[in-house]
Short mmCIF file of C-alpha atoms in Angstrom, two decimals:
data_model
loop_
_atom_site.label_atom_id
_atom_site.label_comp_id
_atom_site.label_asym_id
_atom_site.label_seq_id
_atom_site.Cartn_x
_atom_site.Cartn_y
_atom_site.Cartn_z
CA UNK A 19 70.88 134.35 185.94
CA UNK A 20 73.92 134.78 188.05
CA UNK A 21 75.76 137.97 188.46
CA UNK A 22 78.79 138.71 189.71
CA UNK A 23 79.86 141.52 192.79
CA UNK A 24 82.81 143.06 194.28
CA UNK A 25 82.65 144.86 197.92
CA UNK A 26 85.83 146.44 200.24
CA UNK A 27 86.46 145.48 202.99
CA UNK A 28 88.12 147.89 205.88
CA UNK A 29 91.29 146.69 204.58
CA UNK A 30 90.71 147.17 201.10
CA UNK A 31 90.77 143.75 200.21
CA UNK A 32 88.69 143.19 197.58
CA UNK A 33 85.62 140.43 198.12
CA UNK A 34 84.07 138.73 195.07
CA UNK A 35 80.99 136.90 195.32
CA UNK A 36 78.13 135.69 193.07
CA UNK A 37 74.20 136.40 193.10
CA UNK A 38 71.42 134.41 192.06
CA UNK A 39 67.81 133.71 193.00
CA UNK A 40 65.49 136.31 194.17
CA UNK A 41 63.68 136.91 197.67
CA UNK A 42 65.04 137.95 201.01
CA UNK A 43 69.21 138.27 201.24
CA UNK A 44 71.23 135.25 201.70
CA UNK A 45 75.38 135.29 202.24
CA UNK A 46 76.86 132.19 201.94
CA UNK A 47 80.55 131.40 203.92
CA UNK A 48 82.74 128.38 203.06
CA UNK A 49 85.06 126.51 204.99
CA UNK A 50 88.06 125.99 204.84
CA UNK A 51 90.26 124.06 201.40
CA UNK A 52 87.37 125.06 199.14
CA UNK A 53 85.88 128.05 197.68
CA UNK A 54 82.51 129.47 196.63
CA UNK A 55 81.97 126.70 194.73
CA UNK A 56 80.92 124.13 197.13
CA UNK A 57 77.73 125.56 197.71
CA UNK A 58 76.65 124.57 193.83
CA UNK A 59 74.45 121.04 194.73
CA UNK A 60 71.82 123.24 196.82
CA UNK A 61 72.07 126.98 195.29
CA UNK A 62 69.29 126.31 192.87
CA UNK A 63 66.97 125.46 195.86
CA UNK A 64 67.88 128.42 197.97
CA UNK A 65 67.26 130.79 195.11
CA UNK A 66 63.85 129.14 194.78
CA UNK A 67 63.53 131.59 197.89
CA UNK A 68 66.13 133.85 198.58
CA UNK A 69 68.48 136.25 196.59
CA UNK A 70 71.70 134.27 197.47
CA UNK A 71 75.28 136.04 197.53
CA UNK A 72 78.28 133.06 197.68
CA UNK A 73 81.25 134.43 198.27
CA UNK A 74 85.05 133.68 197.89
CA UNK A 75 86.84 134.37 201.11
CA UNK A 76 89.94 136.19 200.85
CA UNK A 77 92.37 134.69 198.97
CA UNK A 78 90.64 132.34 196.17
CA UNK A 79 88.48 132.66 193.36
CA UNK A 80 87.27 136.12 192.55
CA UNK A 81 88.75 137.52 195.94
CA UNK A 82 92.29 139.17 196.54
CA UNK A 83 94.48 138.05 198.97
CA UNK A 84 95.31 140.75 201.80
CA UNK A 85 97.73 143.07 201.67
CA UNK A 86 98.70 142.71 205.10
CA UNK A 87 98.82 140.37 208.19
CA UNK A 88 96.49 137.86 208.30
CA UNK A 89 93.62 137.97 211.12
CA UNK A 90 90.24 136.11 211.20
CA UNK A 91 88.89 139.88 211.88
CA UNK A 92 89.97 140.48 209.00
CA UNK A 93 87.73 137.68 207.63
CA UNK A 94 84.66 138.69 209.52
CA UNK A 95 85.24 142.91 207.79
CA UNK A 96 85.22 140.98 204.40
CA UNK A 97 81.49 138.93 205.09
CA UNK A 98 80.23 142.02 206.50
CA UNK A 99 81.42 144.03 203.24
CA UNK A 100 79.21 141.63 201.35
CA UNK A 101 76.26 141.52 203.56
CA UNK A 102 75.97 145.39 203.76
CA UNK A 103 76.07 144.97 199.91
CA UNK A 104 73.40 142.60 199.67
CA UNK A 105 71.54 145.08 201.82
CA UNK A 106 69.64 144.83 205.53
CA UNK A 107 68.42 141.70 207.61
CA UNK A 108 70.55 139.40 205.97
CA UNK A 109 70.73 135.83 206.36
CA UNK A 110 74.00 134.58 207.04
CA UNK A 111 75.03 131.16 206.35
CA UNK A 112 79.05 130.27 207.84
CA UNK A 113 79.83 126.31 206.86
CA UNK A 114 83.21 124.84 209.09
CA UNK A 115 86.05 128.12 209.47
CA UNK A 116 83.40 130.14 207.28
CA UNK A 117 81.28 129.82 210.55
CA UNK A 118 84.23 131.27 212.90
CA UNK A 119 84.52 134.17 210.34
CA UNK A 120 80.81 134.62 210.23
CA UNK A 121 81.14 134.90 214.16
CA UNK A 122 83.25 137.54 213.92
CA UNK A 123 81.20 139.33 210.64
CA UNK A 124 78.02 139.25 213.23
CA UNK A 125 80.58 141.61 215.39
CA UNK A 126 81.46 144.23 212.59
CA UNK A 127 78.10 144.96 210.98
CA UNK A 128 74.39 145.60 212.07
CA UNK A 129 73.02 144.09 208.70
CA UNK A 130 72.32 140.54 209.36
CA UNK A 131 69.06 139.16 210.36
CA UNK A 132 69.57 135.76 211.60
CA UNK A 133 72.84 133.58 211.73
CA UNK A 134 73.73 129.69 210.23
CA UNK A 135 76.37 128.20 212.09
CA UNK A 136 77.38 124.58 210.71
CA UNK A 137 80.23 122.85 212.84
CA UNK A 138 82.34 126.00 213.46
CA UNK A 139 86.01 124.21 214.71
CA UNK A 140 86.85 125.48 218.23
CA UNK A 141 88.96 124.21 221.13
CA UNK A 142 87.29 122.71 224.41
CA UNK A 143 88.21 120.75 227.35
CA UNK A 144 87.63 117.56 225.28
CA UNK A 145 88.93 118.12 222.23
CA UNK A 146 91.88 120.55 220.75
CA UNK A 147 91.69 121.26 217.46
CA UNK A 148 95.06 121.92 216.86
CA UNK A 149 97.97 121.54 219.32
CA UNK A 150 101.24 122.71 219.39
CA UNK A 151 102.70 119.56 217.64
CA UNK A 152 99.59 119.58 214.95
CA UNK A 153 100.22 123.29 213.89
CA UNK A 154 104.00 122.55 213.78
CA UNK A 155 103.39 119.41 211.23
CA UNK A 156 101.13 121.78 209.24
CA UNK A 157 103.86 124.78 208.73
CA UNK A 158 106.25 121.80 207.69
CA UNK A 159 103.94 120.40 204.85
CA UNK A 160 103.55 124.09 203.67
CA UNK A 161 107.31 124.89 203.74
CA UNK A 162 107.82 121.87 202.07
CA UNK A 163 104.85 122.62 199.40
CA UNK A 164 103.72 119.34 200.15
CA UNK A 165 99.50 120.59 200.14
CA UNK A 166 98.32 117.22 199.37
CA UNK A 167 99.44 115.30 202.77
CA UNK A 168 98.49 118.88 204.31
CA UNK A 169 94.90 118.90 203.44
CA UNK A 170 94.90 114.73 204.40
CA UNK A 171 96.11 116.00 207.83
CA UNK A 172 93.63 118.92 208.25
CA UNK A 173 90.78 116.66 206.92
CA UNK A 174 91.23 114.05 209.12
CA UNK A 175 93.47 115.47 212.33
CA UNK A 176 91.79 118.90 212.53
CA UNK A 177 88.59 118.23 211.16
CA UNK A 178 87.80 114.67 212.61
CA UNK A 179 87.41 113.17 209.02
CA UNK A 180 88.14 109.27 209.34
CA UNK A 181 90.88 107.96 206.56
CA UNK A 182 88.36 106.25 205.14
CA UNK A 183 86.36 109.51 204.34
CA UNK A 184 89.49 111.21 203.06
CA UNK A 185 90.47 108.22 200.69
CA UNK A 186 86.94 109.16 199.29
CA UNK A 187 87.73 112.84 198.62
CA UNK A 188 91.10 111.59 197.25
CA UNK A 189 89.50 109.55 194.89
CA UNK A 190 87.08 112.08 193.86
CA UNK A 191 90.19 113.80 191.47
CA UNK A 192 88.65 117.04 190.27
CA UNK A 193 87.29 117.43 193.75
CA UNK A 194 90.69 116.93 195.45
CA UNK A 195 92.32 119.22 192.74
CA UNK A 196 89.99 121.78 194.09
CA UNK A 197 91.23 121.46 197.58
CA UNK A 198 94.33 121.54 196.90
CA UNK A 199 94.53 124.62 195.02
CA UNK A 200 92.92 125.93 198.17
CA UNK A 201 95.10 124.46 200.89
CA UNK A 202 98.38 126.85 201.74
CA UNK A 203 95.90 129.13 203.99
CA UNK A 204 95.40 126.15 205.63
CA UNK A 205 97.71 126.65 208.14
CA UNK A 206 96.77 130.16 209.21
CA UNK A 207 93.27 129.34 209.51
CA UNK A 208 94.39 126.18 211.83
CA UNK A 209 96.11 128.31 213.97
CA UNK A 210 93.37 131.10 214.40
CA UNK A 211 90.76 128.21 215.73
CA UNK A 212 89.35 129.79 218.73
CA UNK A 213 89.00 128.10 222.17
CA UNK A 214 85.26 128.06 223.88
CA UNK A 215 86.60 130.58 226.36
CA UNK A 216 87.51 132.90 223.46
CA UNK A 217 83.94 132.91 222.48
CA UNK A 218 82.60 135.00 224.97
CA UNK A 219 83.28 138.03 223.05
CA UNK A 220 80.31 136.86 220.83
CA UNK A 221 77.57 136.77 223.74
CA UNK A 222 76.56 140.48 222.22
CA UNK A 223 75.47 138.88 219.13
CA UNK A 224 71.70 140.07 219.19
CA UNK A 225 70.28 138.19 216.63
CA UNK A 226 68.35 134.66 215.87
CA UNK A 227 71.37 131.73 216.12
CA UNK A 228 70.91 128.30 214.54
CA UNK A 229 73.95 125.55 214.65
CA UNK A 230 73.91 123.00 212.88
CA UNK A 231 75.11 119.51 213.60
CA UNK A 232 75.75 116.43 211.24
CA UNK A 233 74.02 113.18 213.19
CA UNK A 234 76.59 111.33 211.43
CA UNK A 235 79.55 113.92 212.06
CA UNK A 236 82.17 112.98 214.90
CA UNK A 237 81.02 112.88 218.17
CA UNK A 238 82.66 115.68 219.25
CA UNK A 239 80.81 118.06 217.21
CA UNK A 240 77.42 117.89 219.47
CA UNK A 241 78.91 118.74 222.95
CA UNK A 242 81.17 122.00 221.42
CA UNK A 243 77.78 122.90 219.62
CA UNK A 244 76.15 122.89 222.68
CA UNK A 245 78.65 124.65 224.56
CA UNK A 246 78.61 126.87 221.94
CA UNK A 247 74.66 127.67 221.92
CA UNK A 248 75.37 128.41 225.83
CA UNK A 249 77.75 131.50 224.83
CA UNK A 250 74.95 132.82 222.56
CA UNK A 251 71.99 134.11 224.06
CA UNK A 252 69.03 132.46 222.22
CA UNK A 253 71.25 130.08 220.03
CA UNK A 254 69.56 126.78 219.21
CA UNK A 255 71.25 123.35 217.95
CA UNK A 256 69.64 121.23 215.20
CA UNK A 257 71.18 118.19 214.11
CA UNK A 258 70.56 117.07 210.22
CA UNK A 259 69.85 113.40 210.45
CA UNK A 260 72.13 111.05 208.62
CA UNK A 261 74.51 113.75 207.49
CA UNK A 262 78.32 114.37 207.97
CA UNK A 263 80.44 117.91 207.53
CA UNK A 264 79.30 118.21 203.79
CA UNK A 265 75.38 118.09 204.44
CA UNK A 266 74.62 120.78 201.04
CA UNK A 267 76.42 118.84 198.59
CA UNK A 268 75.35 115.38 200.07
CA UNK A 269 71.91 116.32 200.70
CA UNK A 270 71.06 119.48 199.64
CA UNK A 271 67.56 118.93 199.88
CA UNK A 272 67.30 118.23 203.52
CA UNK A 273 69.87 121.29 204.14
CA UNK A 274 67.84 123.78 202.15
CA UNK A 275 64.92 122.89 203.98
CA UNK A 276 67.07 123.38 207.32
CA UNK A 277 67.49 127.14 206.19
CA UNK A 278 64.46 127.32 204.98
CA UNK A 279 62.65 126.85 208.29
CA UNK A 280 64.83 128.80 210.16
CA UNK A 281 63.93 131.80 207.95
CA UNK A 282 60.05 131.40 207.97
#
């Protein structure tokens, strides 16, 4: 049975999320274009095991949108909310930008237990996420209300999606319909991508750090994992053979056992 929750955050944004399962606490992070609802394909498996909280970030389904200026500190105050509400030595689970917020959540609250990472975007010497140009071709699709050739350019610029792959999730309708009601904070969240330098400020983080990498993702996921995993003291990097940046809905088996082991 699922139930539904509401926490604060410092702001006083309000955070919905959704429970189900029962065992140790689980909070679940999306990235960004979608919403809770991307982590349906494997929930039933990780509430075989734990009591699972997916959340809306700020902004879409059962959450409010901010009442003032946007900052992705702001986004880690609203995944702490919800992990001190699903109580102490929480597992936290960050997919894509979820994983940058859940960074910055591991900074503002002493509940979690072990950290997820799965291909958090950042800047590094051999890859920018977004340059100057990128960002400014962004804010001109959303002045312009044009979301769908913004979410084909985040998906496949930002992201490192070949067109290919995004013809696929543009063929997929109700999918794409999804993402699209979820794309004008897609801008924001391009522009608060942090660079590998940034990251320092995590190297406090004192608890158990997994990343996860798709084999099949772009190649330039594996090096800034790594140079990730170097920032944070104990991190390790696991790569999920055969998968891409969607591993729980394309094979939510092998991702649920990923957690799985990292837990026990």
């Amino acid at each position: 049975m699922t139930e539904v929750g509401y926490a604060a955050s410092r702001d006083g944004t309000v955070v919905g999320y959704e429970t189900i399962g029962e065992g140790p606490p689980m909070v679940l992070v999306h990235g960004a274009a979608v919403d809770r609802r991307c982590w349906a394909p494997v929930l039933p498996r990780l509430a075989e095991h734990f009591t699972v909280h997916v959340m809306d970030r700020r902004g879409r389904g059962r959450s409010a949108r901010e009442g003032g200026p946007y900052a992705v500190e702001r986004e880690g105050e609203d995944i702490a909310a919800v992990v001190e509400a699903a109580g102490r030595d929480v597992f936290l689970v960050g997919h894509s930008y979820g994983a940058v917020c859940s960074l910055h959540a591991a900074m503002a609250t002493d509940a979690i237990g072990r950290l997820v990472l799965y291909e958090p975007p950042i800047t590094t010497p051999w890859r920018e996420a977004a340059s100057p140009e990128l960002l400014e071709r962004l804010r001109g699709f959303a002045r312009e209300e044009d979301y769908d050739r913004l979410l084909e350019t985040v998906f496949r610029d930002v992201i490192g999606l070949s067109q290919r792959q995004v013809d696929a999730l543009r063929g997929a309708r109700r999918f794409w319909a999804a993402y699209l009601g979820n794309a004008p904070p897609l801008v924001r969240e391009s522009e608060s991508v942090p660079r590998i330098e940034d990251c320092a400020r995590f190297a406090g983080i004192g608890v158990p750090v997994r990343l996860l990498v798709g084999e099949a993702s772009p190649p330039y996921q594996r090096p800034t994992a790594d140079a990730l995993a170097r920032v944070l003291p104990g991190a390790e990097v696991v790569e999920l053979p055969g998968q891409g940046h969607m591993a729980m809905a394309a094979d939510p088996d092998l991702f649920a056992k990923a957690l799985t082991a990292f837990a026990g």
